[in-house]
PDB file of C-alpha atoms in Angstrom:
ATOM      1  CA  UNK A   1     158.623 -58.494  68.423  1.00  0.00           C
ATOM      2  CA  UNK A   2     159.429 -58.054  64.770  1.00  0.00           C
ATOM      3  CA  UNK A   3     158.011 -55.296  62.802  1.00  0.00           C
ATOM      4  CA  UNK A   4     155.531 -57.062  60.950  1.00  0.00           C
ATOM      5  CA  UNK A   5     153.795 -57.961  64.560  1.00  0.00           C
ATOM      6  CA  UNK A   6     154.043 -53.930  65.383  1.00  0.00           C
ATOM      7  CA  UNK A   7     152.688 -53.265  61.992  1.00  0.00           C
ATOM      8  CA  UNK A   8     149.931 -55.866  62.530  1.00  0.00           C
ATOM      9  CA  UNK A   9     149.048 -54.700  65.786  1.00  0.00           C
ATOM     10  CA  UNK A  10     148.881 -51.081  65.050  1.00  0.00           C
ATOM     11  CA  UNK A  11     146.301 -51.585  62.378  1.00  0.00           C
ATOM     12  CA  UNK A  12     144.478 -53.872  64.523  1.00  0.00           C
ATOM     13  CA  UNK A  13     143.956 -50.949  67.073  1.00  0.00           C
ATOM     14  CA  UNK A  14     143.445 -48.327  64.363  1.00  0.00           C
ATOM     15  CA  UNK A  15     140.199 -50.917  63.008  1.00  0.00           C
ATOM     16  CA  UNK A  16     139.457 -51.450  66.320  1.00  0.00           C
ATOM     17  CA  UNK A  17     139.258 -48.034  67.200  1.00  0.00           C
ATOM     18  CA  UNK A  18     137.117 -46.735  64.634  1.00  0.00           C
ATOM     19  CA  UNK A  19     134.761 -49.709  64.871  1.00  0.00           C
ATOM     20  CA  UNK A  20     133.739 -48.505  68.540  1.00  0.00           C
ATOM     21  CA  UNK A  21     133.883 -44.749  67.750  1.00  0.00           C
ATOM     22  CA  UNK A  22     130.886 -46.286  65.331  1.00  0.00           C
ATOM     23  CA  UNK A  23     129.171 -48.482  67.596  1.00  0.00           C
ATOM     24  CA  UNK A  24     129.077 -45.565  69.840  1.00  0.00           C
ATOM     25  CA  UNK A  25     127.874 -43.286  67.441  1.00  0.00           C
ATOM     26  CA  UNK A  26     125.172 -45.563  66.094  1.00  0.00           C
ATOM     27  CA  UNK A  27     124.376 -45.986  69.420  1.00  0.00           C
ATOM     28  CA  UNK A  28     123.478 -42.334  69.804  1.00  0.00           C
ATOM     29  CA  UNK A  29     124.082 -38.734  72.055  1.00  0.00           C
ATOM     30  CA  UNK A  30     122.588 -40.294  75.095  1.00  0.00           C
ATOM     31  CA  UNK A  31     124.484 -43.295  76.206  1.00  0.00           C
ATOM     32  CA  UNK A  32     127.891 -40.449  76.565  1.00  0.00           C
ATOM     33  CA  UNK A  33     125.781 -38.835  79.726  1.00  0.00           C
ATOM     34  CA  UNK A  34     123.494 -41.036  80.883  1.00  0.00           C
ATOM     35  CA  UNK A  35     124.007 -45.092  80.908  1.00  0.00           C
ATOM     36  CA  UNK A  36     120.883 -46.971  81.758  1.00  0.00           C
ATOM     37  CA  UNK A  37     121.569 -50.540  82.902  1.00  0.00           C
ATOM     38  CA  UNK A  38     121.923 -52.316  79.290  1.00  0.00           C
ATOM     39  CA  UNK A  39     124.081 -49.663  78.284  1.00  0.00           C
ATOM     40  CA  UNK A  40     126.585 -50.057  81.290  1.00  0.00           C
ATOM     41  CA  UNK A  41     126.910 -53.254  81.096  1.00  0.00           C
ATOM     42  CA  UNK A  42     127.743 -52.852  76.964  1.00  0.00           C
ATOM     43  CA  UNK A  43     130.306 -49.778  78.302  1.00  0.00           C
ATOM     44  CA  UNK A  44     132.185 -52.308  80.583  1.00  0.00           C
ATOM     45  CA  UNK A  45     132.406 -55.330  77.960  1.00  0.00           C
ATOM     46  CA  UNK A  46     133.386 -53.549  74.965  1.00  0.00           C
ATOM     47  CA  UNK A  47     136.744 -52.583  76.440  1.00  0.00           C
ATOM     48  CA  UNK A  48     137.944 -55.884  77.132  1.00  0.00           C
ATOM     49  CA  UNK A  49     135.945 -57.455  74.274  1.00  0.00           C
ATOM     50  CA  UNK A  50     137.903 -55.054  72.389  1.00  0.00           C
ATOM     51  CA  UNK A  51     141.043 -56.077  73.262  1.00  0.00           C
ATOM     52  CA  UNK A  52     141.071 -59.677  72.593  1.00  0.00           C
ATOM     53  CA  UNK A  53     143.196 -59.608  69.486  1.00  0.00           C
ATOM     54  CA  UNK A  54     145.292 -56.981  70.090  1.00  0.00           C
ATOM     55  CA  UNK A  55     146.613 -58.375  73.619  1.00  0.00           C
ATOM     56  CA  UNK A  56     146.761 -61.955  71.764  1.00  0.00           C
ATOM     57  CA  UNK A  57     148.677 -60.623  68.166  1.00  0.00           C
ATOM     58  CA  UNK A  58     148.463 -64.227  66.941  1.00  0.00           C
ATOM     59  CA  UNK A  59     144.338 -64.288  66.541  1.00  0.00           C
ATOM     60  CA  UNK A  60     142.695 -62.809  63.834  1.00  0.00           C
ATOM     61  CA  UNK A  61     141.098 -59.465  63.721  1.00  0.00           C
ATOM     62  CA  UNK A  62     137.126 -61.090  63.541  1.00  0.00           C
ATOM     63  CA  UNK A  63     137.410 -62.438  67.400  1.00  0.00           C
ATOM     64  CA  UNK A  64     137.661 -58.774  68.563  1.00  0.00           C
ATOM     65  CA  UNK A  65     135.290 -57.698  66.118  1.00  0.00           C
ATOM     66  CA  UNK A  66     132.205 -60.541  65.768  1.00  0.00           C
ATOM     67  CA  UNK A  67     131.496 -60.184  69.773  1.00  0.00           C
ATOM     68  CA  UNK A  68     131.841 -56.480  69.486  1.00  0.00           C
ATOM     69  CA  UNK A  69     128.959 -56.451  66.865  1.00  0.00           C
ATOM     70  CA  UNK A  70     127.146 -58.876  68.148  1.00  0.00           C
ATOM     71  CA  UNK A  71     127.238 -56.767  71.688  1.00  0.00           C
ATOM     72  CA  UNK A  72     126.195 -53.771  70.264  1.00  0.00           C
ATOM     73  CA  UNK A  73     123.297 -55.750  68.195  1.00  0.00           C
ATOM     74  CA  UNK A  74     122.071 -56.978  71.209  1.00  0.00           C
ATOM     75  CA  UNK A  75     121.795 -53.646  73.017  1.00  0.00           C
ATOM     76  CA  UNK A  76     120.042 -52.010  69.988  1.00  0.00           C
ATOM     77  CA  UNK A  77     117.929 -54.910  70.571  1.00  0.00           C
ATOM     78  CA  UNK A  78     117.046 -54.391  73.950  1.00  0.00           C
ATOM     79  CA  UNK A  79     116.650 -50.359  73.203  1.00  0.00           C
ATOM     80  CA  UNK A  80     113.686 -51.246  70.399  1.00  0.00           C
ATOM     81  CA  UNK A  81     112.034 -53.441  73.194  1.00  0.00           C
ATOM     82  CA  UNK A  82     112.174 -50.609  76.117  1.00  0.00           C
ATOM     83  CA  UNK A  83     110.828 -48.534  73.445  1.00  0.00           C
ATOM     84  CA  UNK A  84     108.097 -50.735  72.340  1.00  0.00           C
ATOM     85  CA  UNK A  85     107.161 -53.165  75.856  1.00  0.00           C
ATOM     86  CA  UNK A  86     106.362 -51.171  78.896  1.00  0.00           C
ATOM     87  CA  UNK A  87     106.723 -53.979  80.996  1.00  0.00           C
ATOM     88  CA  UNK A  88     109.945 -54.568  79.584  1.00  0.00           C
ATOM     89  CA  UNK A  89     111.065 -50.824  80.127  1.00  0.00           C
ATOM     90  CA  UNK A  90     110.013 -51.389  83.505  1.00  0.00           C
ATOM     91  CA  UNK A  91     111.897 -54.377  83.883  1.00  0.00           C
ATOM     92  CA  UNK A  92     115.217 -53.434  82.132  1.00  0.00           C
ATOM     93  CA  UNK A  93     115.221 -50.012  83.511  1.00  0.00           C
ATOM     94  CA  UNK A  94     113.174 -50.057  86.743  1.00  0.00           C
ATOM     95  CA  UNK A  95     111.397 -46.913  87.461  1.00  0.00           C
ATOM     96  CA  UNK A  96     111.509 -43.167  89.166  1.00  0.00           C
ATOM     97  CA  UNK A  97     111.824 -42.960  92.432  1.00  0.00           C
ATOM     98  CA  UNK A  98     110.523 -40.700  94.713  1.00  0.00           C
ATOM     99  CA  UNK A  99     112.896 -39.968  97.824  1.00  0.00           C
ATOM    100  CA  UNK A 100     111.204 -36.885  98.701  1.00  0.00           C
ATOM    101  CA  UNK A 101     107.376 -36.232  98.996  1.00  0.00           C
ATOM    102  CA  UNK A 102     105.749 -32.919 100.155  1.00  0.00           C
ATOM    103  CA  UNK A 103     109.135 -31.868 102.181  1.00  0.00           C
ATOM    104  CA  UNK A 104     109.664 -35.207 103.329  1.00  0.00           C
ATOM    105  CA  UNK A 105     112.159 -37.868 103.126  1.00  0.00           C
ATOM    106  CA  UNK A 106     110.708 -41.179 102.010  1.00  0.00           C
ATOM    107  CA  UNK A 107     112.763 -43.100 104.112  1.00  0.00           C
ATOM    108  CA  UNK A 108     111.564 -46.686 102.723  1.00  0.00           C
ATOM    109  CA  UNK A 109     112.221 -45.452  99.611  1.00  0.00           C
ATOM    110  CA  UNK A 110     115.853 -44.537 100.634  1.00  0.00           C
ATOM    111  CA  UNK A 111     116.317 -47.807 102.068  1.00  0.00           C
ATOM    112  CA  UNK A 112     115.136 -49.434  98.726  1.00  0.00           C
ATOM    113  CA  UNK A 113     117.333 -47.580  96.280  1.00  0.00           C
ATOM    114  CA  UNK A 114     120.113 -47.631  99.200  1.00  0.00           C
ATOM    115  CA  UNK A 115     120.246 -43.909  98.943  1.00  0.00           C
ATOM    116  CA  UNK A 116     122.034 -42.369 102.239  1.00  0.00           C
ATOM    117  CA  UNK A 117     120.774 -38.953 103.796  1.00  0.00           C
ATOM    118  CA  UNK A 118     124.697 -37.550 102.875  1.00  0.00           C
ATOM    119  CA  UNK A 119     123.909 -38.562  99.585  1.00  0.00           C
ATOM    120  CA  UNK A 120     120.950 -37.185  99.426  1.00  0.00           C
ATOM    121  CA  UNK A 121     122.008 -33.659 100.990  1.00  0.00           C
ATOM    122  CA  UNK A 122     125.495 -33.762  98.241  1.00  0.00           C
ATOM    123  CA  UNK A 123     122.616 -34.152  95.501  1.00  0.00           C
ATOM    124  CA  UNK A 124     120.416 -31.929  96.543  1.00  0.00           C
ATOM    125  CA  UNK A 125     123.348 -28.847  96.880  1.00  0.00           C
ATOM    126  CA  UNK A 126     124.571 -29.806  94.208  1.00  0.00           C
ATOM    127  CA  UNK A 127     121.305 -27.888  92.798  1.00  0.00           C
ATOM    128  CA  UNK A 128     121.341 -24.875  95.221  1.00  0.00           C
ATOM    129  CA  UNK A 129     119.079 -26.421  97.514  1.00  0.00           C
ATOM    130  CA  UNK A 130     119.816 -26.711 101.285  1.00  0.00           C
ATOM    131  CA  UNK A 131     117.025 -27.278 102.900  1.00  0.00           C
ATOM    132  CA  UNK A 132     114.692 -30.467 101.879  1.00  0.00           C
ATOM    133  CA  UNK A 133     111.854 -28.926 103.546  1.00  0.00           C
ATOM    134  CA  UNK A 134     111.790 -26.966 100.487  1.00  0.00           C
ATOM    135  CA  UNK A 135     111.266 -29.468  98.434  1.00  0.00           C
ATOM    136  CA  UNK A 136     107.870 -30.615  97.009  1.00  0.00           C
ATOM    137  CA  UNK A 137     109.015 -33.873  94.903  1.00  0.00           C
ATOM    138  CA  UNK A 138     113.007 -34.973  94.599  1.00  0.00           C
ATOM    139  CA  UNK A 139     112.919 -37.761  91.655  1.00  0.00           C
ATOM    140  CA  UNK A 140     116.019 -39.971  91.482  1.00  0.00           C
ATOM    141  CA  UNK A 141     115.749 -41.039  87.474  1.00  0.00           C
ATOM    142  CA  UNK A 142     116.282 -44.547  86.218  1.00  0.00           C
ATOM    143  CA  UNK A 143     119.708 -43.538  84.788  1.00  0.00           C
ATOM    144  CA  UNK A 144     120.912 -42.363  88.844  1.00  0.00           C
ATOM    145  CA  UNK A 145     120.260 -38.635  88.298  1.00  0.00           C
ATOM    146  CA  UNK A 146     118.034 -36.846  90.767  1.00  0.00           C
ATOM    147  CA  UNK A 147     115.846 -34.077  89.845  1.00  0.00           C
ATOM    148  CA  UNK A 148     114.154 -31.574  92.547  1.00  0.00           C
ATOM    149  CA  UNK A 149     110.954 -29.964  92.384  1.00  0.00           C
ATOM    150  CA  UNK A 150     110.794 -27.395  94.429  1.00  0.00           C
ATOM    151  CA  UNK A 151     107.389 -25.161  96.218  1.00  0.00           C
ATOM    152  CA  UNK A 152     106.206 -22.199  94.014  1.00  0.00           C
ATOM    153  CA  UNK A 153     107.153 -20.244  97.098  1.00  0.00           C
ATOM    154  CA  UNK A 154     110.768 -21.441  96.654  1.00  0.00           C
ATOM    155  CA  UNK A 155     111.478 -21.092  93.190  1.00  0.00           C
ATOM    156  CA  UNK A 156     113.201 -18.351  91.617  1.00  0.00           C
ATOM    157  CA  UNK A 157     111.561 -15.788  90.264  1.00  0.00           C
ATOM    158  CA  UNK A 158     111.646 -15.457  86.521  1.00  0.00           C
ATOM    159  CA  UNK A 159     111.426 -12.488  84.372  1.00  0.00           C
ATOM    160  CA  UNK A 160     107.663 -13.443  83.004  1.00  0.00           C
ATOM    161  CA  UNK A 161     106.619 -13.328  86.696  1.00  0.00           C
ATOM    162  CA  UNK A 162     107.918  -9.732  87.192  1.00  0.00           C
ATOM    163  CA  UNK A 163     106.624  -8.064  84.095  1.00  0.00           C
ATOM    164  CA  UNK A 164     110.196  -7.933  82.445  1.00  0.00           C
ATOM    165  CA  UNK A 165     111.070  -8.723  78.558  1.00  0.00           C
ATOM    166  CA  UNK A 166     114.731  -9.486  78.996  1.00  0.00           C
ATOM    167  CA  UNK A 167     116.526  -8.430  75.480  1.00  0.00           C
ATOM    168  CA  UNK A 168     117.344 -11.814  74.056  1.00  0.00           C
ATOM    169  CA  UNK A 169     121.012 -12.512  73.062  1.00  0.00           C
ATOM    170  CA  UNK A 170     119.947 -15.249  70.634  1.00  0.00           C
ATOM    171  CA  UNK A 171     122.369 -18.218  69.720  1.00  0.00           C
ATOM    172  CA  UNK A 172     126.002 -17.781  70.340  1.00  0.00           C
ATOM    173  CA  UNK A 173     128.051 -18.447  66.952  1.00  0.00           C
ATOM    174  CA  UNK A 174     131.878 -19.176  67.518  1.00  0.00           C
ATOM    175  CA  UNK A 175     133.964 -17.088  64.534  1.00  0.00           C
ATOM    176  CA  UNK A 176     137.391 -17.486  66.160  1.00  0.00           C
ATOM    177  CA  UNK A 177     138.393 -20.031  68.411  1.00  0.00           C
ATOM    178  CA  UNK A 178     142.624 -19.779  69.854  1.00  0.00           C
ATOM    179  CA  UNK A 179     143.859 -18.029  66.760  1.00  0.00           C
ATOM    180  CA  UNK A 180     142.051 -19.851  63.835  1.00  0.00           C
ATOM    181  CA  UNK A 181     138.981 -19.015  61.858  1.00  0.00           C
ATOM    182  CA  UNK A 182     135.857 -21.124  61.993  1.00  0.00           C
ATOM    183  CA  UNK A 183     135.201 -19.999  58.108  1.00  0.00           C
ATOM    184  CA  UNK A 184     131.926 -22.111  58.052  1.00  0.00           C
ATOM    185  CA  UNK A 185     130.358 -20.322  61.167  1.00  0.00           C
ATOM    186  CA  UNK A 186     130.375 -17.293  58.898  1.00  0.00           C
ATOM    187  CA  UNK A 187     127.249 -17.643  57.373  1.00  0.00           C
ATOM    188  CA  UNK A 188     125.353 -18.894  60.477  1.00  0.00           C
ATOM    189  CA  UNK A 189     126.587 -15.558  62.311  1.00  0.00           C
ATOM    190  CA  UNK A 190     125.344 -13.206  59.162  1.00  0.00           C
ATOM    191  CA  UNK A 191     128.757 -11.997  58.676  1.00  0.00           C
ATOM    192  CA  UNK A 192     131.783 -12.369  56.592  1.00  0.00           C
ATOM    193  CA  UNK A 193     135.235 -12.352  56.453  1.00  0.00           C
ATOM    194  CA  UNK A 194     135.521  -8.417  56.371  1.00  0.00           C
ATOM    195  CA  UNK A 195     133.740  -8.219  58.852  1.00  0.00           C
ATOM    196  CA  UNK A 196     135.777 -10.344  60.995  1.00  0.00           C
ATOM    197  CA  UNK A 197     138.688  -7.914  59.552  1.00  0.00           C
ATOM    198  CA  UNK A 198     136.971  -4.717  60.509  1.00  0.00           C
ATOM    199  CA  UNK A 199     136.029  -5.811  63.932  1.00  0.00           C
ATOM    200  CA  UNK A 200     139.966  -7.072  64.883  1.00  0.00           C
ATOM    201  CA  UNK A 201     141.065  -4.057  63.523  1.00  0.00           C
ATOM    202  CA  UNK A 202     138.957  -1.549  65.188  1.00  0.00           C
ATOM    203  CA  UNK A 203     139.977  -4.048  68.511  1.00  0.00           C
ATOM    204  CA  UNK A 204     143.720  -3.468  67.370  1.00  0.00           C
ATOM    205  CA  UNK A 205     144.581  -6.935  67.247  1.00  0.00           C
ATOM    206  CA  UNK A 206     146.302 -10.014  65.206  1.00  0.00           C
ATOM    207  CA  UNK A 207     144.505 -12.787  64.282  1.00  0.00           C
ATOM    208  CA  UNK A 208     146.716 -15.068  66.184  1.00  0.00           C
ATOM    209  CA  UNK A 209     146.315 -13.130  69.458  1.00  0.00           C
ATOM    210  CA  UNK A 210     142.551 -13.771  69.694  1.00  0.00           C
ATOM    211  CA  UNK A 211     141.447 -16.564  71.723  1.00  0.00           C
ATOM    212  CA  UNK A 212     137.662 -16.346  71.344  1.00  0.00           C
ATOM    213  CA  UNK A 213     135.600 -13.987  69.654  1.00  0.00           C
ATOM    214  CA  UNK A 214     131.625 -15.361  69.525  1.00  0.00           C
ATOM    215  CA  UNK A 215     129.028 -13.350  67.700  1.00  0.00           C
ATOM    216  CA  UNK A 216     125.443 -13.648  68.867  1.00  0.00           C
ATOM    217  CA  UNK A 217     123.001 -13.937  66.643  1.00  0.00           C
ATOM    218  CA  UNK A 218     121.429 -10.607  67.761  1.00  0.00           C
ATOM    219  CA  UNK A 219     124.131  -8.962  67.087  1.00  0.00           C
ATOM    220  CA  UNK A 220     126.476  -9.130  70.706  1.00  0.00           C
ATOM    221  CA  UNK A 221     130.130 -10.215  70.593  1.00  0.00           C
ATOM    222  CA  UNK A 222     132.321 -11.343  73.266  1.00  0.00           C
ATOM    223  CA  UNK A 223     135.879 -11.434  72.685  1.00  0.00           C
ATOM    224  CA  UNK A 224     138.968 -12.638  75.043  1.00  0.00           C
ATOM    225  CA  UNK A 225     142.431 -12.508  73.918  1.00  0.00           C
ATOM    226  CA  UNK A 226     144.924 -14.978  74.514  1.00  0.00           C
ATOM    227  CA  UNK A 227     146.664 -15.089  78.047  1.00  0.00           C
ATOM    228  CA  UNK A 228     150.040 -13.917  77.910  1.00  0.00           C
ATOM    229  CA  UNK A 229     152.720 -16.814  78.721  1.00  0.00           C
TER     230      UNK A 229
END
């Protein structure tokens, strides 16, 4: 292979790359966590698609890219139709499923998702919860994620319940992150670069020896220095 062929193919990746970082992006926050059945199936074919011309050097650039488009088209398609056609949500995307009901396991409904009572027990510790008696509704979600409802008796108490007004911390703002400044997390924190100063030196401490220092908005700071190698 002759270096015009590397040369081609490396800028066919590098196109190729970027044009699914923006399908993906396009595509939106969601589909990185939780893939619902049109999504999947756009996840599994966009690899390959993607690869057409750069495993065959010899075809142009547009038979990686056309299908690619035209895939993604086609599931932004199918996400304005879930939106706007119940039916077709239902159909596309099924529905919730209930596996448990008033402390018991819905055993049809096991059998119909093909849900297994180990799975079922994995999911359910997964959320510090061992026994399903407990358990008022367990959901499993059209994208495969279960969520548990539990008995007011078996919740955990919150501060509201007891009377308590817990001192909020308000929203963490990283300022230093492994030795660097974050410069434009300044503002957002309230503080400024003197600050920053003042507080490393009243921590006696370089700049380069701080892993993490995060301000909270109410005024809290956590700070970890870097582990010594």
């Amino acid at each position: 292979m002759g270096m015009k062929e590397l040369l081609s193919i490396s800028v066919k990746t590098v196109v190729v790359f970027a044009s699914l970082l923006l399908c993906m992006r396009v595509l939106g926050k969601r589909q990185l966590g939780e893939l619902e059945l049109s999504e999947l199936v756009v996840s599994v074919l966009a690899a390959d698609l993607a690869a057409v011309p750069l495993q065959a050097p010899e075809l142009p650039l547009r038979f990686g890219l056309v299908p690619l488009a035209v895939l993604f088209l086609c599931e932004m398609l199918v996400s304005v139709l879930t939106m706007k056609s119940i039916a077709a949500r239902r159909w596309l995307c099924g529905k919730p499923c209930f596996l448990i009901r008033d402390g018991v396991i819905c055993q049809a409904e096991m059998r119909r998702c093909r849900f297994t009572v180990d799975e079922l027990t994995e999911e359910l510790r997964s959320k510090d919860v061992s026994d399903p008696a407990t358990v008022r509704y367990a959901v499993l979600e059209t994208d495969g994620t279960l969520n548990v409802v539990l008995y007011p008796e078996h919740r955990p108490v919150s501060a509201g319940q007891l009377g308590l007004v817990p001192e909020d911390e308000g929203y963490p703002v990283v300022l230093i992150e492994d030795g660097a400044v974050k410069k434009e997390n300044l503002r957002p924190a309230g503080v400024d670069e003197a600050w920053l100063k003042a507080e490393l030196r009243r921590r006696r401490c370089r700049l380069r020896q701080v892993y993490a220092l995060i301000r909270f908005t109410s005024g809290k700071v956590y700070f970890a220095l870097k582990d010594k190698r």
